[in-house]
PDB file of C-alpha atoms in Angstrom:
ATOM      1  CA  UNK M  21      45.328  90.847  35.129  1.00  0.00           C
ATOM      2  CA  UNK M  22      49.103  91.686  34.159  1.00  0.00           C
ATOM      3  CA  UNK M  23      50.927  93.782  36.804  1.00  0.00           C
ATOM      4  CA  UNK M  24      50.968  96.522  34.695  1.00  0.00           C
ATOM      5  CA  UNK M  25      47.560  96.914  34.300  1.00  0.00           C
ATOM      6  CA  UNK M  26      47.228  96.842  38.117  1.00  0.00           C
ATOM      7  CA  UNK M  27      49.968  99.909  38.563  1.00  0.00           C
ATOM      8  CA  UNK M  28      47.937 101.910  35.901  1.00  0.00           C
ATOM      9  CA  UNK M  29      44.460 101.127  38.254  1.00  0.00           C
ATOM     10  CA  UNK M  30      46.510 102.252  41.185  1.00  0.00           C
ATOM     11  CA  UNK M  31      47.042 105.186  39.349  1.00  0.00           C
ATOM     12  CA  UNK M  32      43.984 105.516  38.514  1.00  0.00           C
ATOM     13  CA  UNK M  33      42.825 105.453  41.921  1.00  0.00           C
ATOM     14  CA  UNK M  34      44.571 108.773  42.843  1.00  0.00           C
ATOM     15  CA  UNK M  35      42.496 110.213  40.602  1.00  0.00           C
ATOM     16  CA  UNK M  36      39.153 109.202  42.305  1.00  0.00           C
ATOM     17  CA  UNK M  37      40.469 109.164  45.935  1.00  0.00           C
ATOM     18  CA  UNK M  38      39.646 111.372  48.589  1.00  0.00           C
ATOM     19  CA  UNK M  39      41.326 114.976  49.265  1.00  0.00           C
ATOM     20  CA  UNK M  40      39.745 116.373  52.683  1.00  0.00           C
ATOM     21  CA  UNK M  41      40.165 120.343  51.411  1.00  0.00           C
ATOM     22  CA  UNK M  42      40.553 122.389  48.382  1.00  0.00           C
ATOM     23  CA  UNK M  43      44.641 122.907  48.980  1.00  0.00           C
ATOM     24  CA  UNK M  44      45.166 119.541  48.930  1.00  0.00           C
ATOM     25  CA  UNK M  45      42.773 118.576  46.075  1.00  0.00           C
ATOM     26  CA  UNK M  46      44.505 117.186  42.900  1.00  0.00           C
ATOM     27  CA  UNK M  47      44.770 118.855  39.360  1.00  0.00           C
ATOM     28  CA  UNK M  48      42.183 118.125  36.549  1.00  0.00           C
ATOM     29  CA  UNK M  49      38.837 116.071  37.243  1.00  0.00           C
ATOM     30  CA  UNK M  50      39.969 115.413  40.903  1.00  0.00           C
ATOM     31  CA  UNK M  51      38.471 119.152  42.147  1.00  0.00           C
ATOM     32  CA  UNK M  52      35.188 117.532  41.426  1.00  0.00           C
ATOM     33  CA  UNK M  53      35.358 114.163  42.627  1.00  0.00           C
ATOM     34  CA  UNK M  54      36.940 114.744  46.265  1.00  0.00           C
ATOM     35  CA  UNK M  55      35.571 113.669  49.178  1.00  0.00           C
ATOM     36  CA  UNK M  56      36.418 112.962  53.077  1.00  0.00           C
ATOM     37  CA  UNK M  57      39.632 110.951  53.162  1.00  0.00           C
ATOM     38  CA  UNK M  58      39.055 110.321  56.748  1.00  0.00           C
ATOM     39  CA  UNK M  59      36.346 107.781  56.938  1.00  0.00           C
ATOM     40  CA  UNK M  60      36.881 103.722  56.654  1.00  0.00           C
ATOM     41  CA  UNK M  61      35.825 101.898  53.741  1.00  0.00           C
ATOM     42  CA  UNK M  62      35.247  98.449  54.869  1.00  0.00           C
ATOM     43  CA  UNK M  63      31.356  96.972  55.525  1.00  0.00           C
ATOM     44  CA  UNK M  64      29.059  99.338  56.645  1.00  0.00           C
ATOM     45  CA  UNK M  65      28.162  96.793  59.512  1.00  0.00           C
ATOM     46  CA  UNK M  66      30.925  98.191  61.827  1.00  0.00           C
ATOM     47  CA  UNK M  67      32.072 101.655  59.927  1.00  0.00           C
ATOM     48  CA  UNK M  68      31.662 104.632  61.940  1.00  0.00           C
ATOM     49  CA  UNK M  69      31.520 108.488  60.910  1.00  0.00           C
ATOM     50  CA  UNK M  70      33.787 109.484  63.978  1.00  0.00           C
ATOM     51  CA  UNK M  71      37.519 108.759  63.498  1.00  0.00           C
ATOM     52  CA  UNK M  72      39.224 105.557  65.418  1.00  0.00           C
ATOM     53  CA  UNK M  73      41.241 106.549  68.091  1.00  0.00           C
ATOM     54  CA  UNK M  74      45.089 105.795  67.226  1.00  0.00           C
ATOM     55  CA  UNK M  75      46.462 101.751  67.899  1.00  0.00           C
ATOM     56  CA  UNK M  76      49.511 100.776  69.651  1.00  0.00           C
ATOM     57  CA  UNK M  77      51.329  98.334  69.551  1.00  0.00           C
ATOM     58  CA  UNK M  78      49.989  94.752  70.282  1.00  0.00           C
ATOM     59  CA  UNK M  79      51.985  95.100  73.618  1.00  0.00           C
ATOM     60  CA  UNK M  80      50.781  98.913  74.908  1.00  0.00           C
ATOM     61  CA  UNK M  81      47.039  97.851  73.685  1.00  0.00           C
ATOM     62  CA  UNK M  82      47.064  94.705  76.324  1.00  0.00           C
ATOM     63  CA  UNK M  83      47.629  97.431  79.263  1.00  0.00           C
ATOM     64  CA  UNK M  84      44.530  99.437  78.477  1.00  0.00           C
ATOM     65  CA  UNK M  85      40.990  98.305  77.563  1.00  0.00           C
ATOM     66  CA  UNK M  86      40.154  99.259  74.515  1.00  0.00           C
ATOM     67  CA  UNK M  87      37.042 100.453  74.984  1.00  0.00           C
ATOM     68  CA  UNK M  88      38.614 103.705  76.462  1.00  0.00           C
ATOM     69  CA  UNK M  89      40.384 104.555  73.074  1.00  0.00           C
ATOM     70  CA  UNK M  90      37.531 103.238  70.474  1.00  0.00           C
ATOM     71  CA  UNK M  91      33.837 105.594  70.443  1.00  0.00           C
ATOM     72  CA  UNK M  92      31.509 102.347  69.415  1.00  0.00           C
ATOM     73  CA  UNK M  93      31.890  98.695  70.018  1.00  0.00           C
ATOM     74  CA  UNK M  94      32.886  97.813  66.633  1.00  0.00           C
ATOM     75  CA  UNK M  95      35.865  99.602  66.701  1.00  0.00           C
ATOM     76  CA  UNK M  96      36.576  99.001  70.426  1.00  0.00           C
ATOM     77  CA  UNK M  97      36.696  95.176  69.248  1.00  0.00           C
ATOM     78  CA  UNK M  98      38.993  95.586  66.522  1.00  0.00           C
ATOM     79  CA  UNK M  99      41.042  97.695  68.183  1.00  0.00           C
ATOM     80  CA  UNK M 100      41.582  94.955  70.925  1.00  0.00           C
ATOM     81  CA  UNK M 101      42.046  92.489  68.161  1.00  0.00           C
ATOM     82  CA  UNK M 102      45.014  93.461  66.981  1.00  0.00           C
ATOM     83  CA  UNK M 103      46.481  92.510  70.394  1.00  0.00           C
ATOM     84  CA  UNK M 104      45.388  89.084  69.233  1.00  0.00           C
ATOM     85  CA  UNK M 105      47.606  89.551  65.519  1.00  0.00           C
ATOM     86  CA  UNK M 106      50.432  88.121  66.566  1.00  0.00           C
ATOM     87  CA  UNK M 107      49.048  84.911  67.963  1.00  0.00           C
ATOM     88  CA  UNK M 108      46.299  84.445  65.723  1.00  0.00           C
ATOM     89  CA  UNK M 109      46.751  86.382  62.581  1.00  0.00           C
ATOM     90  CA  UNK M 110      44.516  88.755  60.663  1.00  0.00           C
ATOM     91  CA  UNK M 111      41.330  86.048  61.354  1.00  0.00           C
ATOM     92  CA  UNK M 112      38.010  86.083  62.604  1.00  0.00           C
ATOM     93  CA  UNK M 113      39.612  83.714  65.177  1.00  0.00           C
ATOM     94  CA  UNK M 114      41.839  87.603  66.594  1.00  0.00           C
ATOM     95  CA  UNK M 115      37.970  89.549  66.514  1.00  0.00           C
ATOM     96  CA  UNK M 116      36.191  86.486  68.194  1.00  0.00           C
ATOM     97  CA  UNK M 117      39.075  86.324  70.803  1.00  0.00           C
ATOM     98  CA  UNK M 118      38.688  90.331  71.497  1.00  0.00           C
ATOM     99  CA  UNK M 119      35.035  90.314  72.131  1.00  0.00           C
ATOM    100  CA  UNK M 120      35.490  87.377  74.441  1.00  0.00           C
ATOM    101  CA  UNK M 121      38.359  89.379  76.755  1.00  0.00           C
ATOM    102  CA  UNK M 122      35.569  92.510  76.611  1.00  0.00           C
ATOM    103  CA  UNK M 123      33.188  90.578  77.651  1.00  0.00           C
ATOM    104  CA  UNK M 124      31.248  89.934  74.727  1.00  0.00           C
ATOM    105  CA  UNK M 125      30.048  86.725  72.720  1.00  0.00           C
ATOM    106  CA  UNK M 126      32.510  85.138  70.300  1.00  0.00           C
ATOM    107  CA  UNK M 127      29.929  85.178  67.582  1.00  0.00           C
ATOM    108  CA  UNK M 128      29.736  88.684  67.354  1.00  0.00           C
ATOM    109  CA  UNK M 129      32.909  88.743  64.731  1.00  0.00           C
ATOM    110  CA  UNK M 130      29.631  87.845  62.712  1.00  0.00           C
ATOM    111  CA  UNK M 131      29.166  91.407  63.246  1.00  0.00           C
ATOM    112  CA  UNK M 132      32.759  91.989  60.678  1.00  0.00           C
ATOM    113  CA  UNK M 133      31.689  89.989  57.658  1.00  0.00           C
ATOM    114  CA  UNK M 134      34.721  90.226  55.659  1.00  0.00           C
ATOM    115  CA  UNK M 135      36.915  89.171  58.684  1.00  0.00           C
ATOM    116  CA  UNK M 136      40.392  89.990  58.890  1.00  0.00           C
ATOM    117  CA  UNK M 137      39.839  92.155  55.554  1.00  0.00           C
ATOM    118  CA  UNK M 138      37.545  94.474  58.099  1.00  0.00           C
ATOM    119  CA  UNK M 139      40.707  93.883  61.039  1.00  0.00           C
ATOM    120  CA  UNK M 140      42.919  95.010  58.123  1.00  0.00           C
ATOM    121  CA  UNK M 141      41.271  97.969  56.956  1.00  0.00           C
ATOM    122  CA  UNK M 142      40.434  99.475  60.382  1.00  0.00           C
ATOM    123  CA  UNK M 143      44.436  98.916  61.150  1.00  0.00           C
ATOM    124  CA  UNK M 144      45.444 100.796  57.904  1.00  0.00           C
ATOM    125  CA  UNK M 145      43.006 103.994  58.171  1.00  0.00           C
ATOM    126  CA  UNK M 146      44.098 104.112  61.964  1.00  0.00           C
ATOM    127  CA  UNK M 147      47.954 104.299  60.492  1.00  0.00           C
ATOM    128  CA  UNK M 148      46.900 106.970  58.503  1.00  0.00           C
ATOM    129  CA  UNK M 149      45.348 109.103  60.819  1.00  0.00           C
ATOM    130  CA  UNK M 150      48.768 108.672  62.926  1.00  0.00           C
ATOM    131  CA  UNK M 151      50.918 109.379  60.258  1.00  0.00           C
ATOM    132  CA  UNK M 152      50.676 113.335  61.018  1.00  0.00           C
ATOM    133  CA  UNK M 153      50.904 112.759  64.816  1.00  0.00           C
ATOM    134  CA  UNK M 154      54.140 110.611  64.167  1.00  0.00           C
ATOM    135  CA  UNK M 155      55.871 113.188  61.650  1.00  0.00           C
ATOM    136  CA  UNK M 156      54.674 116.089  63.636  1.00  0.00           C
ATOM    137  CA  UNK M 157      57.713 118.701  63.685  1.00  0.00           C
ATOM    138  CA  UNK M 158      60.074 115.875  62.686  1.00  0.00           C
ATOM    139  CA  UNK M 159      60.398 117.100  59.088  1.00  0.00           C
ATOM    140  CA  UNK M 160      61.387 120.526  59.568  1.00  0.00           C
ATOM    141  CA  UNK M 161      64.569 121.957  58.141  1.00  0.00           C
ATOM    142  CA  UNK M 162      64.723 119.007  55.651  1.00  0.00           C
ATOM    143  CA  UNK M 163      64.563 118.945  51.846  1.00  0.00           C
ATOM    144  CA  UNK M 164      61.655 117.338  49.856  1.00  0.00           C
ATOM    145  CA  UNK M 165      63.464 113.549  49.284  1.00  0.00           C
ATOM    146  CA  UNK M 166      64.409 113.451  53.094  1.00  0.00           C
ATOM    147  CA  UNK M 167      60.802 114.420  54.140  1.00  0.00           C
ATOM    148  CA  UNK M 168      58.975 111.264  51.838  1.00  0.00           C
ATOM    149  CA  UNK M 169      62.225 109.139  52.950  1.00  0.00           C
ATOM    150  CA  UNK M 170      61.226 109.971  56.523  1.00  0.00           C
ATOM    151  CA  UNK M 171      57.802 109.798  55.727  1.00  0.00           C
ATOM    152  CA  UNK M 172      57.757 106.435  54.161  1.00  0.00           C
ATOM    153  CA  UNK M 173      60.393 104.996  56.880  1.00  0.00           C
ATOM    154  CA  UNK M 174      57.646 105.885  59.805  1.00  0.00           C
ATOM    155  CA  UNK M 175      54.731 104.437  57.773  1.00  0.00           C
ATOM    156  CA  UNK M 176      56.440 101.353  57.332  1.00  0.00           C
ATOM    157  CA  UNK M 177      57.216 101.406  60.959  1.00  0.00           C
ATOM    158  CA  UNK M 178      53.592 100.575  61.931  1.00  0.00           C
ATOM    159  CA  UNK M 179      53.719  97.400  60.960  1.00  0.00           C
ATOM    160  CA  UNK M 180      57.082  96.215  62.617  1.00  0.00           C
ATOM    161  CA  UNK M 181      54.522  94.822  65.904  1.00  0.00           C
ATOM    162  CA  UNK M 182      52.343  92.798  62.807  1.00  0.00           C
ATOM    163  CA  UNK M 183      55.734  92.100  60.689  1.00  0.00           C
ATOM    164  CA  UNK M 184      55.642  88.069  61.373  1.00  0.00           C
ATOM    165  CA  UNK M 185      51.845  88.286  60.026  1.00  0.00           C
ATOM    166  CA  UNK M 186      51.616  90.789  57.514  1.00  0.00           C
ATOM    167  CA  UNK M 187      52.806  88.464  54.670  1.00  0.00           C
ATOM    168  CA  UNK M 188      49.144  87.214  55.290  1.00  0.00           C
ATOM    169  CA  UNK M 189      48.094  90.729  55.405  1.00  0.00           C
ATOM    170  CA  UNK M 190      49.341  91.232  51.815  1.00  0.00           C
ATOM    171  CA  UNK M 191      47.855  87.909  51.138  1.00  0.00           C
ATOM    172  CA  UNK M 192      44.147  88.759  52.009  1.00  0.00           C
ATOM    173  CA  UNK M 193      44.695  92.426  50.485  1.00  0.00           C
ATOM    174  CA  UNK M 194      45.464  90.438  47.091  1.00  0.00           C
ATOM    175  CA  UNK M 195      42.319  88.645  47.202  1.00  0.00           C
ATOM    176  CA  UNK M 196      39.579  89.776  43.885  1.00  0.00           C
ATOM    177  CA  UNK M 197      37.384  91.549  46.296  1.00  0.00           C
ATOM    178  CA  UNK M 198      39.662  93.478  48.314  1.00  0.00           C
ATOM    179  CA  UNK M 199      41.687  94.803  45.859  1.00  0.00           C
ATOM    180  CA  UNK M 200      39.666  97.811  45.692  1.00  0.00           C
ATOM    181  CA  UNK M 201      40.748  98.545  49.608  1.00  0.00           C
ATOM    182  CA  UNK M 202      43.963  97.453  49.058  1.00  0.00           C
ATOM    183  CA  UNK M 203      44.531 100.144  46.307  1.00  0.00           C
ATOM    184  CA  UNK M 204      42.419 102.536  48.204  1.00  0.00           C
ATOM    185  CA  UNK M 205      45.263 102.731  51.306  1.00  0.00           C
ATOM    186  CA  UNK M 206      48.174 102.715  48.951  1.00  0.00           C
ATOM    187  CA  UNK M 207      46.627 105.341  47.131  1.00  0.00           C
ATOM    188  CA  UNK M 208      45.842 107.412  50.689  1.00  0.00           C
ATOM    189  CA  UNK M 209      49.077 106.567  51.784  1.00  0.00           C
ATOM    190  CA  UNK M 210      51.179 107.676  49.548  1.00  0.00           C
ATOM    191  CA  UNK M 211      49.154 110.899  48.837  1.00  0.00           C
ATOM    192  CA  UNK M 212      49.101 111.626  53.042  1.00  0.00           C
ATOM    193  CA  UNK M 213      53.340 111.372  52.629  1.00  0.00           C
ATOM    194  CA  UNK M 214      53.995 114.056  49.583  1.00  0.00           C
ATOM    195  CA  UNK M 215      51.112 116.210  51.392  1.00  0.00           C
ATOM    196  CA  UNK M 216      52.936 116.353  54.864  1.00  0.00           C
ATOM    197  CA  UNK M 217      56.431 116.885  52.662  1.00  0.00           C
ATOM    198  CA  UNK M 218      54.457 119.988  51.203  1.00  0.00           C
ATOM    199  CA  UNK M 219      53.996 118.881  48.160  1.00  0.00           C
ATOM    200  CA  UNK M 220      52.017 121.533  45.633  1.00  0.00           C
ATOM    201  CA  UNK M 221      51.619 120.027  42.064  1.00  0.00           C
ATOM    202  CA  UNK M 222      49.487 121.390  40.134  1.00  0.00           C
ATOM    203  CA  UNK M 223      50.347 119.462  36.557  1.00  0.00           C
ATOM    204  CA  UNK M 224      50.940 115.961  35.836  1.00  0.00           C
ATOM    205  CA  UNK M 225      53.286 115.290  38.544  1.00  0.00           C
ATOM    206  CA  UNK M 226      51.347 115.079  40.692  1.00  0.00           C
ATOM    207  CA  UNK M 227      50.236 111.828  39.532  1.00  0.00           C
ATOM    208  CA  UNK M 228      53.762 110.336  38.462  1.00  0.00           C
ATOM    209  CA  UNK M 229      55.203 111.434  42.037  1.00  0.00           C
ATOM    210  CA  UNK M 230      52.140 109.613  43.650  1.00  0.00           C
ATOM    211  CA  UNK M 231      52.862 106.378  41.217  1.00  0.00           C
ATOM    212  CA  UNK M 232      56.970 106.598  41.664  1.00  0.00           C
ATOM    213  CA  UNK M 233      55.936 106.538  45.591  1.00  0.00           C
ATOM    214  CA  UNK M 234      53.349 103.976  45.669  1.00  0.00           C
ATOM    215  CA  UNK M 235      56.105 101.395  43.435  1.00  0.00           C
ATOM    216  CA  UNK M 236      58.651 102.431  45.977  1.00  0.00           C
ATOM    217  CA  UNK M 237      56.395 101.834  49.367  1.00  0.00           C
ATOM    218  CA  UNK M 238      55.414  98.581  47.967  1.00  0.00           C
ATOM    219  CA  UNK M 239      58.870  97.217  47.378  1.00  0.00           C
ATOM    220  CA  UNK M 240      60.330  98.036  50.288  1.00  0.00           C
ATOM    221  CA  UNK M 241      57.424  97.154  52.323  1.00  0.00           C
ATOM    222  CA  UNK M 242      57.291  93.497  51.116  1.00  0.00           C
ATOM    223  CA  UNK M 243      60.856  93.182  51.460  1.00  0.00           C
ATOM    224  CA  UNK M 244      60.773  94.116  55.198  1.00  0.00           C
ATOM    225  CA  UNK M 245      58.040  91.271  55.483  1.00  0.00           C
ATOM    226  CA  UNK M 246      61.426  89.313  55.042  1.00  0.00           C
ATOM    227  CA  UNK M 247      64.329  91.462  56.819  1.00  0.00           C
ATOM    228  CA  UNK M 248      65.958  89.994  60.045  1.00  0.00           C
ATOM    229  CA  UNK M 249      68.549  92.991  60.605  1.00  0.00           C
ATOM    230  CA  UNK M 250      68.541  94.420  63.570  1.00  0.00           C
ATOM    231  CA  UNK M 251      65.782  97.614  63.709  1.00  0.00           C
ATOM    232  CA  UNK M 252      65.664  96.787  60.271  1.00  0.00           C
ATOM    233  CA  UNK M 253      68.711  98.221  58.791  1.00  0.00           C
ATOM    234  CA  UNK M 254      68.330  96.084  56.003  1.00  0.00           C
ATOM    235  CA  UNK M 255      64.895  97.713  54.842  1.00  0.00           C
ATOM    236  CA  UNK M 256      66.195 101.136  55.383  1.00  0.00           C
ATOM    237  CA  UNK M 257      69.332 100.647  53.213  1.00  0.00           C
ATOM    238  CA  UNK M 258      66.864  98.866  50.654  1.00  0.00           C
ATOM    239  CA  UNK M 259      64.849 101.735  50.343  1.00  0.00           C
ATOM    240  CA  UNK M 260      67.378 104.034  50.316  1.00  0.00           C
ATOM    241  CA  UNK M 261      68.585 102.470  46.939  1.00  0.00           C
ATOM    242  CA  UNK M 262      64.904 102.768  45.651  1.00  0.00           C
ATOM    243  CA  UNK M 263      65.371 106.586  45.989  1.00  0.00           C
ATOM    244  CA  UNK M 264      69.085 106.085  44.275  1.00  0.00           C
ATOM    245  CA  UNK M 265      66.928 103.922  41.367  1.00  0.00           C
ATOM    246  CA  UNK M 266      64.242 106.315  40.757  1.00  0.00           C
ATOM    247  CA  UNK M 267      66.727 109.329  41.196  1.00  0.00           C
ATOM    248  CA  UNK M 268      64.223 111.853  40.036  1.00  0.00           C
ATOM    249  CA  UNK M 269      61.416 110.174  42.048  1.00  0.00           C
ATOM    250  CA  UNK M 270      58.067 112.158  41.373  1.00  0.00           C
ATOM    251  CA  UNK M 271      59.362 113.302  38.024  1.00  0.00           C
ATOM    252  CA  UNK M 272      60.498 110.152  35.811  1.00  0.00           C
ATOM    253  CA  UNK M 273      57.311 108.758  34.726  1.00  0.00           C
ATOM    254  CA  UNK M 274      59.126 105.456  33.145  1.00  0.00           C
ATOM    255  CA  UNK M 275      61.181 104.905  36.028  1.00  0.00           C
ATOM    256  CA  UNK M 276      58.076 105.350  38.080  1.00  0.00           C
ATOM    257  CA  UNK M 277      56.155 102.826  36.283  1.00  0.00           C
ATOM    258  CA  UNK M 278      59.132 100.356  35.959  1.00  0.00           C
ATOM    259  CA  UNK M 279      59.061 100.555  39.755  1.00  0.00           C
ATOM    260  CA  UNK M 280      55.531  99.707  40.718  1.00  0.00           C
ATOM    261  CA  UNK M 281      55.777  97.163  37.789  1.00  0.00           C
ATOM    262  CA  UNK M 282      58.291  95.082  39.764  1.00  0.00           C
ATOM    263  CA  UNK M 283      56.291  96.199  43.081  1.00  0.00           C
ATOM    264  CA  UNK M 284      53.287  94.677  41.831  1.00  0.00           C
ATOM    265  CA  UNK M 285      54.391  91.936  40.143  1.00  0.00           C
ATOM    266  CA  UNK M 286      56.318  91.289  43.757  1.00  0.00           C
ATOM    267  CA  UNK M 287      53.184  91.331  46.012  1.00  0.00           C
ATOM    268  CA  UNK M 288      51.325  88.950  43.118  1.00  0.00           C
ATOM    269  CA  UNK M 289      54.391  86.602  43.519  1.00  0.00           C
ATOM    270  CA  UNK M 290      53.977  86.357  47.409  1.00  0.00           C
ATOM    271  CA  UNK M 291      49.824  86.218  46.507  1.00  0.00           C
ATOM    272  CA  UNK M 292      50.644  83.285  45.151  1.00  0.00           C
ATOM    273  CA  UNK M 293      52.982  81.504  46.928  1.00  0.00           C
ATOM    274  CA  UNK M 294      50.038  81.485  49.834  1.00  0.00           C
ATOM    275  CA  UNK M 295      47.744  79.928  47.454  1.00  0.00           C
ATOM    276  CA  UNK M 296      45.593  82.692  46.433  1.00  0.00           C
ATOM    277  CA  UNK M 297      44.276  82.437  42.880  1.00  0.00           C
ATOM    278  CA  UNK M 298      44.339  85.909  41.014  1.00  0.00           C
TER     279      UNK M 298
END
């Protein structure tokens, strides 16, 4: 599928996504399609109604079980897998090593059938329920571009612990069948950012900001997967020329789309360089 067919499904996908209340639902069809953005999407063999606790870092996690920050097993174990990330990648091999250290039989990652797709997915709906914590009072007193520059900036900070491994991340996001979760966070993502900025469309921007975001996030994020700067500098100048490129970001539907264009056909690029067939 071209990568411009894939931008216009992402868009798509903010359509049909979840809004949690009626301020925060989208204009046209979305009032009657919302539904509970806080829930995971991944197989129903581990998904839980209750919302995962937040993550820490691979190096925090290590100094507390994680059965005191996870409310059922499943999560508890993939919680305590991503301490395993950095050694082991996003693999059954990080799940099977977490039930071992709680105590539990190796062959219950049989228990996650899509394997690090499941690791993956509970690591990105756990991001987004920290997003607000992180932002919290850290936006005030600045105008709408600083707020989804800050925004954006601490979203892409979750993943500094995972950077060495998240090219694989993308990798396994690319894959046919997990697409659909793949554009399902981007989509939540970038909503959650132009939400906490107070964002109030009504019209058809609200879908062009959503799709000038989700081509900027994807840009920058896949070029920190390859920035050595120190705290990365580099990604932070980077994005801040995305801003300078889209100059009326939310509001120039062709610049927008040229964005995510290069964004996607990015990400497909990297796809393929691990040997992923599309």
């Amino acid at each position: 599928m071209a990568a411009i067919q894939r931008t216009l499904i992402a868009c798509q996908a903010f359509s049909l996504l979840s809004r949690p209340a009626t301020a925060r639902m989208a204009p046209l069809a979305l009032a009657k399609t919302a539904t509970t953005a806080r829930t995971f999407t991944a197989s129903a063999s581990w998904r839980s109604e209750d919302s995962a606790q937040p993550s820490q870092s691979p190096q925090d996690a290590q100094q507390q079980p994680a059965s005191s920050h996870a409310k059922t097993t499943p999560e508890a174990i993939l919680k305590k897998a991503l301490t395993f990330v950095p050694q082991h990648g996003w693999t059954t091999v990080s799940i099977a090593k977490a039930a071992e250290s709680m105590g539990y039989p190796t062959i219950i990652h049989g228990m996650f059938p899509k394997g690090g797709a499941d690791l993956i997915d509970y690591f990105l709906q756990d991001c987004l329920e920290r997003l607000p914590l992180e932002l919290e009072g850290r936006m005030d007193g600045l105008g709408t571009q600083e707020k989804i520059k800050l925004g954006t900036l601490t979203r892409l900070g979750m993943i500094a612990p995972y950077i060495d491994r998240w090219h694989e991340a993308l990798a396994i996001m690319g894959q046919p069948s997990n697409v659909p979760m793949s554009l399902n966070h981007l989509a939540k993502i970038v909503d959650e950012i132009w939400h906490l900025a107070g964002d109030k469309s009504a019209d058809m921007n609200w879908y062009t900001k959503r799709a000038s975001l989700a081509g900027v996030y994807t840009t920058t994020e896949l070029y920190m997967t390859t920035d050595k700067s120190p705290n990365y500098q580099a990604t932070q100048k980077f994005l801040d020329r995305r801003f300078e490129d889209a100059a009326t970001v939310g509001k120039a539907t062709n610049e927008a789309l040229q964005i995510a264009e290069f964004g996607a056909k990015s990400v497909l690029g990297l796809i393929t360089s691990k040997g992923f067939r599309m």
